[in-house]
CSV table of C-alpha atoms in Angstrom, one decimal:
chain,number,residue,atom,x,y,z
A,1,MET,CA,99.5,87.2,115.3
A,2,CYS,CA,96.3,89.3,115.6
A,3,ALA,CA,94.7,91.5,112.9
A,4,TRP,CA,91.6,93.6,113.4
A,5,ARG,CA,89.8,95.9,111.0
A,6,LEU,CA,89.2,99.3,112.6
A,7,PRO,CA,86.3,101.6,111.9
A,8,ALA,CA,86.9,104.2,109.2
A,9,ASP,CA,85.7,107.0,111.6
A,10,ALA,CA,86.9,108.9,114.6
A,11,THR,CA,86.3,105.9,116.9
A,12,CYS,CA,89.2,104.0,115.4
A,13,ALA,CA,91.6,105.2,118.1
A,14,SER,CA,89.4,104.2,121.0
A,15,VAL,CA,88.6,100.8,119.4
A,16,SER,CA,92.3,100.1,118.9
A,17,ARG,CA,92.9,100.8,122.6
A,18,SER,CA,90.1,98.5,123.7
A,19,LEU,CA,91.2,95.6,121.4
A,20,LEU,CA,94.8,95.8,122.6
A,21,THR,CA,93.9,96.1,126.2
A,22,ILE,CA,91.9,92.9,126.0
A,23,ALA,CA,94.6,91.0,124.0
A,24,LEU,CA,97.6,92.2,126.1
A,25,THR,CA,95.8,91.6,129.4
A,26,ALA,CA,95.2,88.0,128.3
A,27,LEU,CA,99.0,87.8,127.6
A,28,ARG,CA,99.7,89.1,131.1
A,29,LEU,CA,102.3,91.6,129.9
A,30,GLY,CA,101.9,94.1,132.7
A,31,ARG,CA,100.0,97.4,133.2
A,32,ASP,CA,102.9,99.7,132.2
A,33,MET,CA,103.5,97.9,128.9
A,34,ILE,CA,99.8,97.8,128.1
A,35,ASP,CA,99.5,101.5,128.7
A,36,ASP,CA,102.5,102.3,126.4
A,37,VAL,CA,101.3,100.0,123.6
A,38,THR,CA,97.7,101.1,123.7
A,39,LEU,CA,98.8,104.8,123.6
A,40,ALA,CA,101.2,104.2,120.7
A,41,ALA,CA,98.5,102.3,118.8
A,42,SER,CA,96.0,105.1,119.5
A,43,GLU,CA,98.4,107.6,117.9
A,44,LEU,CA,99.0,105.4,114.9
A,45,ALA,CA,95.2,104.9,114.4
A,46,THR,CA,94.5,108.6,114.7
A,47,ASN,CA,97.2,109.3,112.0
A,48,ALA,CA,95.6,106.7,109.8
A,49,PHE,CA,92.2,108.2,110.2
A,50,ASN,CA,93.4,111.8,109.7
A,51,HIS,CA,95.8,111.1,106.8
A,52,GLY,CA,95.4,107.6,105.4
A,53,LEU,CA,91.8,106.6,104.8
A,54,ARG,CA,92.0,107.1,101.0
A,55,ALA,CA,94.6,106.1,98.4
A,56,ASP,CA,93.8,109.5,96.7
A,57,PRO,CA,91.2,112.2,97.2
A,58,LEU,CA,88.8,110.5,94.7
A,59,SER,CA,89.0,107.0,96.2
A,60,PRO,CA,86.5,105.6,98.6
A,61,PRO,CA,87.6,105.2,102.3
A,62,VAL,CA,89.4,102.0,103.3
A,63,PRO,CA,89.1,101.0,107.0
A,64,PRO,CA,92.5,101.0,108.7
A,65,GLU,CA,93.8,97.7,110.2
A,66,LEU,CA,95.5,97.1,113.5
A,67,TRP,CA,98.1,94.3,113.6
A,68,LEU,CA,99.9,92.7,116.6
A,69,TRP,CA,102.6,90.0,116.7
A,70,ALA,CA,105.8,89.0,118.5
A,71,ARG,CA,109.3,88.4,117.1
A,72,VAL,CA,112.7,87.5,118.5
A,73,THR,CA,114.8,89.2,115.9
A,74,PRO,CA,116.6,91.6,116.4
A,75,SER,CA,115.5,91.0,120.0
A,76,PRO,CA,112.4,89.8,121.7
A,77,GLN,CA,109.8,92.4,120.8
A,78,LEU,CA,106.1,93.0,120.6
A,79,VAL,CA,105.2,94.8,117.3
A,80,VAL,CA,102.1,96.9,116.9
A,81,SER,CA,101.3,98.2,113.4
A,82,VAL,CA,98.5,100.2,111.8
A,83,PHE,CA,97.8,99.7,108.1
A,84,ASP,CA,96.2,102.4,105.9
A,85,ALA,CA,95.5,103.0,102.2
A,86,CYS,CA,97.6,106.1,101.6
A,87,ARG,CA,101.0,105.7,100.0
A,88,SER,CA,101.4,109.3,98.9
A,89,SER,CA,102.6,110.4,102.4
A,90,PHE,CA,104.8,108.8,105.1
A,91,PRO,CA,105.6,109.9,108.6
A,92,ASP,CA,108.6,112.1,109.0
A,93,ALA,CA,111.8,110.2,109.8
A,94,ALA,CA,112.5,112.8,112.4
A,95,PRO,CA,109.4,113.2,114.6
A,96,ARG,CA,108.2,116.7,115.4
A,97,ASP,CA,108.6,118.4,118.8
A,98,LEU,CA,106.2,116.9,121.3
A,99,LEU,CA,105.1,120.4,122.2
A,100,ASP,CA,103.9,121.0,118.6
A,101,GLU,CA,100.2,120.4,118.6
A,102,HIS,CA,100.2,119.3,115.0
A,103,GLY,CA,101.9,116.1,113.9
A,104,LYS,CA,103.2,115.1,117.3
A,105,GLY,CA,101.8,111.6,117.2
A,106,ILE,CA,104.9,109.9,115.8
A,107,GLY,CA,107.0,111.8,118.3
A,108,ILE,CA,104.9,110.1,121.1
A,109,VAL,CA,105.3,106.7,119.3
A,110,SER,CA,109.1,107.1,119.0
A,111,MET,CA,109.3,108.0,122.7
A,112,LEU,CA,107.3,105.0,123.9
A,113,GLY,CA,108.7,102.3,121.7
A,114,ALA,CA,112.2,100.9,121.2
A,115,ASP,CA,111.9,101.3,117.4
A,116,TRP,CA,109.4,102.4,114.8
A,117,GLY,CA,109.2,102.7,111.0
A,118,ALA,CA,106.9,102.8,108.0
A,119,HIS,CA,106.9,100.9,104.7
A,120,ARG,CA,104.7,100.0,101.8
A,121,SER,CA,102.5,97.0,102.6
A,122,ARG,CA,99.2,95.3,101.8
A,123,SER,CA,96.1,94.6,103.8
A,124,ARG,CA,96.0,91.4,105.9
A,125,LEU,CA,92.2,91.3,105.8
A,126,GLY,CA,90.0,91.2,102.7
A,127,VAL,CA,91.7,91.3,99.3
A,128,GLY,CA,95.2,92.4,100.0
A,129,TYR,CA,94.5,96.1,99.4
A,130,PRO,CA,97.8,98.1,98.8
A,131,GLY,CA,98.8,100.8,101.3
A,132,LYS,CA,101.4,101.3,104.0
A,133,ALA,CA,102.1,100.1,107.5
A,134,VAL,CA,103.4,102.3,110.3
A,135,TRP,CA,104.7,100.2,113.2
A,136,CYS,CA,106.5,100.4,116.6
A,137,ALA,CA,108.2,97.7,118.7
A,138,PHE,CA,108.3,97.2,122.4
A,139,PRO,CA,110.9,95.0,124.3
A,140,LEU,CA,109.6,91.8,125.7
A,141,ARG,CA,111.1,90.6,129.0
A,142,THR,CA,109.4,87.2,129.2
A,143,SER,CA,110.0,83.7,127.9
A,144,TRP,CA,107.5,84.3,125.1
A,145,PRO,CA,108.0,84.1,122.2
A,146,ASN,CA,110.2,80.9,122.3
A,147,PRO,CA,113.1,81.3,119.8
A,148,ARG,CA,113.6,77.5,119.9
A,149,LEU,CA,110.1,76.8,118.5
A,150,THR,CA,110.2,74.3,115.6
A,151,ALA,CA,107.6,73.4,113.0
A,152,PRO,CA,107.5,70.9,110.1
A,153,PRO,CA,109.0,72.7,107.1
A,154,ILE,CA,106.2,71.7,104.8
A,155,LEU,CA,103.6,73.2,107.1
A,156,ALA,CA,105.5,76.4,107.8
A,157,ALA,CA,106.2,76.8,104.0
A,158,ARG,CA,102.6,76.4,103.2
A,159,HIS,CA,101.5,78.8,105.8
A,160,LEU,CA,104.0,81.4,104.6
A,161,ALA,CA,102.9,81.0,101.0
A,162,ALA,CA,99.2,81.2,101.9
A,163,THR,CA,99.8,84.3,104.1
A,164,LEU,CA,101.5,86.1,101.2
A,165,THR,CA,99.0,85.0,98.6
A,166,VAL,CA,96.0,86.2,100.5
A,167,ARG,CA,97.6,89.6,100.8
A,168,GLY,CA,97.9,89.9,97.0
A,169,VAL,CA,101.4,88.7,96.4
A,170,HIS,CA,100.7,86.5,93.4
A,171,ASN,CA,102.5,83.4,92.0
A,172,VAL,CA,104.1,82.4,95.3
A,173,GLU,CA,105.4,78.9,94.9
A,174,HIS,CA,106.5,76.3,97.4
A,175,ARG,CA,108.4,73.0,97.0
A,176,HIS,CA,109.4,70.4,99.5
A,177,GLY,CA,112.3,68.1,100.1
A,178,ARG,CA,113.6,65.9,102.9
A,179,GLY,CA,113.7,68.1,106.0
A,180,VAL,CA,113.6,71.4,104.1
A,181,SER,CA,111.1,73.4,102.0
A,182,LEU,CA,111.5,76.3,99.5
A,183,VAL,CA,109.1,79.2,99.1
A,184,THR,CA,109.8,81.4,96.0
A,185,VAL,CA,108.4,84.9,96.2
A,186,PRO,CA,108.3,87.0,93.0
A,187,MET,CA,109.6,90.5,93.0
A,188,VAL,CA,109.9,93.1,90.3
A,189,GLY,CA,112.6,91.7,87.9
A,190,THR,CA,113.7,89.0,90.4
A,191,GLU,CA,112.6,86.7,93.2
A,192,ILE,CA,113.4,85.8,96.8
A,193,ASN,CA,113.9,82.2,97.8
A,194,VAL,CA,113.1,81.4,101.4
A,195,TRP,CA,114.6,78.2,102.7
A,196,VAL,CA,112.4,76.7,105.4
A,197,GLU,CA,114.0,74.4,108.0
A,198,PRO,CA,112.4,73.0,111.2
A,199,ALA,CA,113.8,75.9,113.3
A,200,HIS,CA,114.7,78.6,110.8
A,201,LEU,CA,113.8,80.7,107.7
A,202,THR,CA,116.7,81.8,105.5
A,203,TYR,CA,116.6,84.2,102.6
A,204,SER,CA,118.6,86.9,100.8
A,205,ALA,CA,117.1,90.4,100.7
A,206,PRO,CA,117.0,92.5,97.5
A,207,ASP,CA,120.0,94.5,98.9
A,208,GLY,CA,122.1,91.3,99.1
A,209,SER,CA,122.0,91.0,102.9
A,210,ARG,CA,121.3,87.5,104.2
A,211,ALA,CA,118.6,86.9,106.9
A,212,ARG,CA,118.3,83.9,109.1
A,213,ARG,CA,115.2,84.1,111.3
A,214,PRO,CA,113.8,81.6,113.8
A,215,VAL,CA,110.6,80.0,112.6
A,216,VAL,CA,108.7,81.8,115.3
A,217,ASP,CA,109.4,85.0,113.3
A,218,LEU,CA,107.3,83.8,110.4
A,219,HIS,CA,104.8,86.6,110.6
A,220,ASP,CA,107.5,89.2,110.8
A,221,THR,CA,109.2,87.6,107.8
A,222,ALA,CA,106.0,87.7,105.9
A,223,GLU,CA,105.7,91.4,106.5
A,224,ASN,CA,109.3,92.0,105.4
A,225,LEU,CA,108.7,90.0,102.2
A,226,THR,CA,105.5,91.9,101.5
A,227,GLY,CA,107.4,95.1,101.9
A,228,TYR,CA,110.1,93.9,99.5
A,229,HIS,CA,107.4,92.9,97.0
A,230,GLU,CA,105.9,96.3,97.2
A,231,GLY,CA,109.3,97.9,96.4
A,232,CYS,CA,109.8,100.1,99.4
A,233,ARG,CA,111.5,98.2,102.2
A,234,GLY,CA,115.0,98.9,103.5
């Protein structure tokens, strides 16, 4: 998982393209995919600069952040996300016509990626500043990431708890038994228990649905849990 702080000025789009080009070239993901991912990230960064630098008009600007990780659920995908400080506005669920010169960025993102979305989140860098994340996902046709990856439950549980804590999710607890660990994440009026086994993370979402994720999806799971904690994740 990669996370970069972008400049809070008009260069944020070009900086995001440069960062992703370096990272994706190192991963040998192919020129076409690199072009699509960097273009989508550029549009997300531009939207963050134009509409998301401040939580409200009187607040100081907060630098956007560019995030990148891989997941295998619901299918092998590369996820690119841009975090910004504004929660008062979210992208339209139905992107505008690509011929419309205003607000066409999400239309481009939805055309390039297999999926996209937006939800409340918190900064990964710094002090867990509240805001939102707008993301898109691209299919991966390689053996990476490996869905059969395993990890000692005690280490995976500690890493998950530390990842949530540094982002401002307070009072996360973890306990450990023989071959399994438990991470308890507080929510408004309730909590989510994440059972950590060598190969899987299992929890029940606030809507009652049950998720069982490969341990390689730890960073994606952490983002889901952060969204649930912030009260705006479907």
